Amino acid sequence: MAHTVAEPCVNVKDHACVEQCPVECFYEGVDQLYIHPDECIDCGACVAVCPVAAIFANDDVPEQWKSFIDKNAKAFQGTHADDCKCGMCDEATHVATGQLPKSAPK
């Protein structure tokens, strides 16, 4: 089971979680950080260091933020909606480049 970054991270993007991640599975989008679901090893190291309590195991995401599970997964799929704000789409075609840019520690 992967982890998901939820609403408290939107427009915050603190990098404490990025620095703690042993497999570098965090990627930075336009408005938040994302966790690659295939790269996450579910160690939970990021959860405790998140200053805004935005990271949850998918089974533990609070009801009001369940949509972030899908938002996180879609950030790593090949085609996005016209209003996509993941930060990785080719604006002309709305086809994903395959990866969000790796999040660099601040």
Short mmCIF file of C-alpha atoms in Angstrom, two decimals:
data_model
loop_
_atom_site.label_atom_id
_atom_site.label_comp_id
_atom_site.label_asym_id
_atom_site.label_seq_id
_atom_site.Cartn_x
_atom_site.Cartn_y
_atom_site.Cartn_z
CA MET A 1 0.00 0.00 0.00
CA ALA A 2 1.42 3.36 -1.02
CA HIS A 3 1.19 6.64 0.83
CA THR A 4 -0.61 9.77 -0.36
CA VAL A 5 0.07 13.45 0.17
CA ALA A 6 -3.22 15.19 0.99
CA GLU A 7 -4.66 18.71 1.14
CA PRO A 8 -2.54 20.14 3.97
CA CYS A 9 0.46 20.08 1.59
CA VAL A 10 -1.24 22.16 -1.11
CA ASN A 11 0.75 25.36 -1.60
CA VAL A 12 3.09 24.39 1.25
CA LYS A 13 5.46 21.79 -0.24
CA ASP A 14 7.72 21.53 2.79
CA HIS A 15 10.60 19.18 1.95
CA ALA A 16 11.19 17.52 5.33
CA CYS A 17 9.52 14.37 3.96
CA VAL A 18 11.68 14.42 0.84
CA GLU A 19 14.85 14.53 2.91
CA GLN A 20 13.65 11.61 5.06
CA CYS A 21 12.60 9.31 2.18
CA PRO A 22 15.11 6.46 1.72
CA VAL A 23 13.98 5.69 -1.86
CA GLU A 24 13.46 9.23 -3.20
CA CYS A 25 9.86 8.61 -4.29
CA PHE A 26 8.69 12.22 -3.85
CA TYR A 27 8.03 14.40 -6.88
CA GLU A 28 7.06 18.05 -7.00
CA GLY A 29 3.97 19.22 -8.84
CA VAL A 30 2.65 22.72 -9.31
CA ASP A 31 0.77 22.94 -6.03
CA GLN A 32 1.97 20.01 -3.90
CA LEU A 33 4.36 17.11 -3.52
CA TYR A 34 3.41 13.66 -4.79
CA ILE A 35 4.54 10.15 -3.84
CA HIS A 36 5.13 7.74 -6.70
CA PRO A 37 2.91 4.76 -5.83
CA ASP A 38 5.24 2.23 -7.48
CA GLU A 39 8.38 3.58 -5.84
CA CYS A 40 7.07 4.01 -2.29
CA ILE A 41 8.20 1.17 -0.02
CA ASP A 42 5.66 2.03 2.70
CA CYS A 43 8.30 2.60 5.35
CA GLY A 44 6.36 5.54 6.81
CA ALA A 45 9.51 7.58 7.47
CA CYS A 46 7.94 10.61 5.81
CA VAL A 47 4.76 10.59 7.90
CA ALA A 48 6.30 11.59 11.22
CA VAL A 49 8.39 14.45 9.81
CA CYS A 50 5.63 16.14 7.80
CA PRO A 51 5.07 19.47 9.59
CA VAL A 52 1.52 19.83 8.24
CA ALA A 53 0.41 16.19 8.76
CA ALA A 54 -0.39 15.72 5.07
CA ILE A 55 0.95 12.19 4.47
CA PHE A 56 -1.15 9.09 5.03
CA ALA A 57 -1.11 5.42 4.13
CA ASN A 58 -3.82 5.09 1.47
CA ASP A 59 -6.06 3.11 3.83
CA ASP A 60 -5.76 5.87 6.44
CA VAL A 61 -6.47 8.97 4.35
CA PRO A 62 -9.24 10.94 6.11
CA GLU A 63 -12.59 10.86 4.32
CA GLN A 64 -12.49 14.55 3.37
CA TRP A 65 -9.21 14.00 1.49
CA LYS A 66 -9.89 10.61 -0.18
CA SER A 67 -9.84 12.34 -3.60
CA PHE A 68 -6.11 12.94 -3.10
CA ILE A 69 -5.45 9.20 -3.49
CA ASP A 70 -6.69 9.46 -7.08
CA LYS A 71 -5.00 12.83 -7.64
CA ASN A 72 -1.68 11.33 -6.52
CA ALA A 73 -2.07 8.26 -8.75
CA LYS A 74 -3.09 10.33 -11.79
CA ALA A 75 0.05 12.43 -11.46
CA PHE A 76 1.97 9.38 -12.69
CA GLN A 77 -0.36 8.26 -15.48
CA GLY A 78 0.14 9.09 -19.13
CA THR A 79 -2.84 11.35 -19.92
CA HIS A 80 -4.48 13.99 -17.80
CA ALA A 81 -7.58 16.17 -17.83
CA ASP A 82 -7.57 19.57 -19.49
CA ASP A 83 -7.43 21.28 -16.09
CA CYS A 84 -4.44 19.23 -14.95
CA LYS A 85 -2.10 21.03 -12.59
CA CYS A 86 0.34 18.22 -11.89
CA GLY A 87 3.28 20.13 -13.29
CA MET A 88 4.40 17.42 -15.71
CA CYS A 89 2.04 17.76 -18.67
CA ASP A 90 2.96 19.01 -22.10
CA GLU A 91 0.55 21.96 -22.30
CA ALA A 92 -0.03 21.50 -26.02
CA THR A 93 -1.19 17.90 -25.77
CA HIS A 94 -1.89 17.31 -22.08
CA VAL A 95 0.13 14.15 -22.32
CA ALA A 96 2.35 13.49 -19.35
CA THR A 97 6.08 13.38 -19.83
CA GLY A 98 6.21 10.23 -17.70
CA GLN A 99 7.58 11.68 -14.49
CA LEU A 100 7.11 14.71 -12.36
CA PRO A 101 10.40 16.50 -11.77
CA LYS A 102 12.22 15.08 -8.77
CA SER A 103 11.74 17.26 -5.76
CA ALA A 104 14.98 18.90 -4.72
CA PRO A 105 15.54 19.53 -1.02
CA LYS A 106 15.29 23.21 -0.08
#
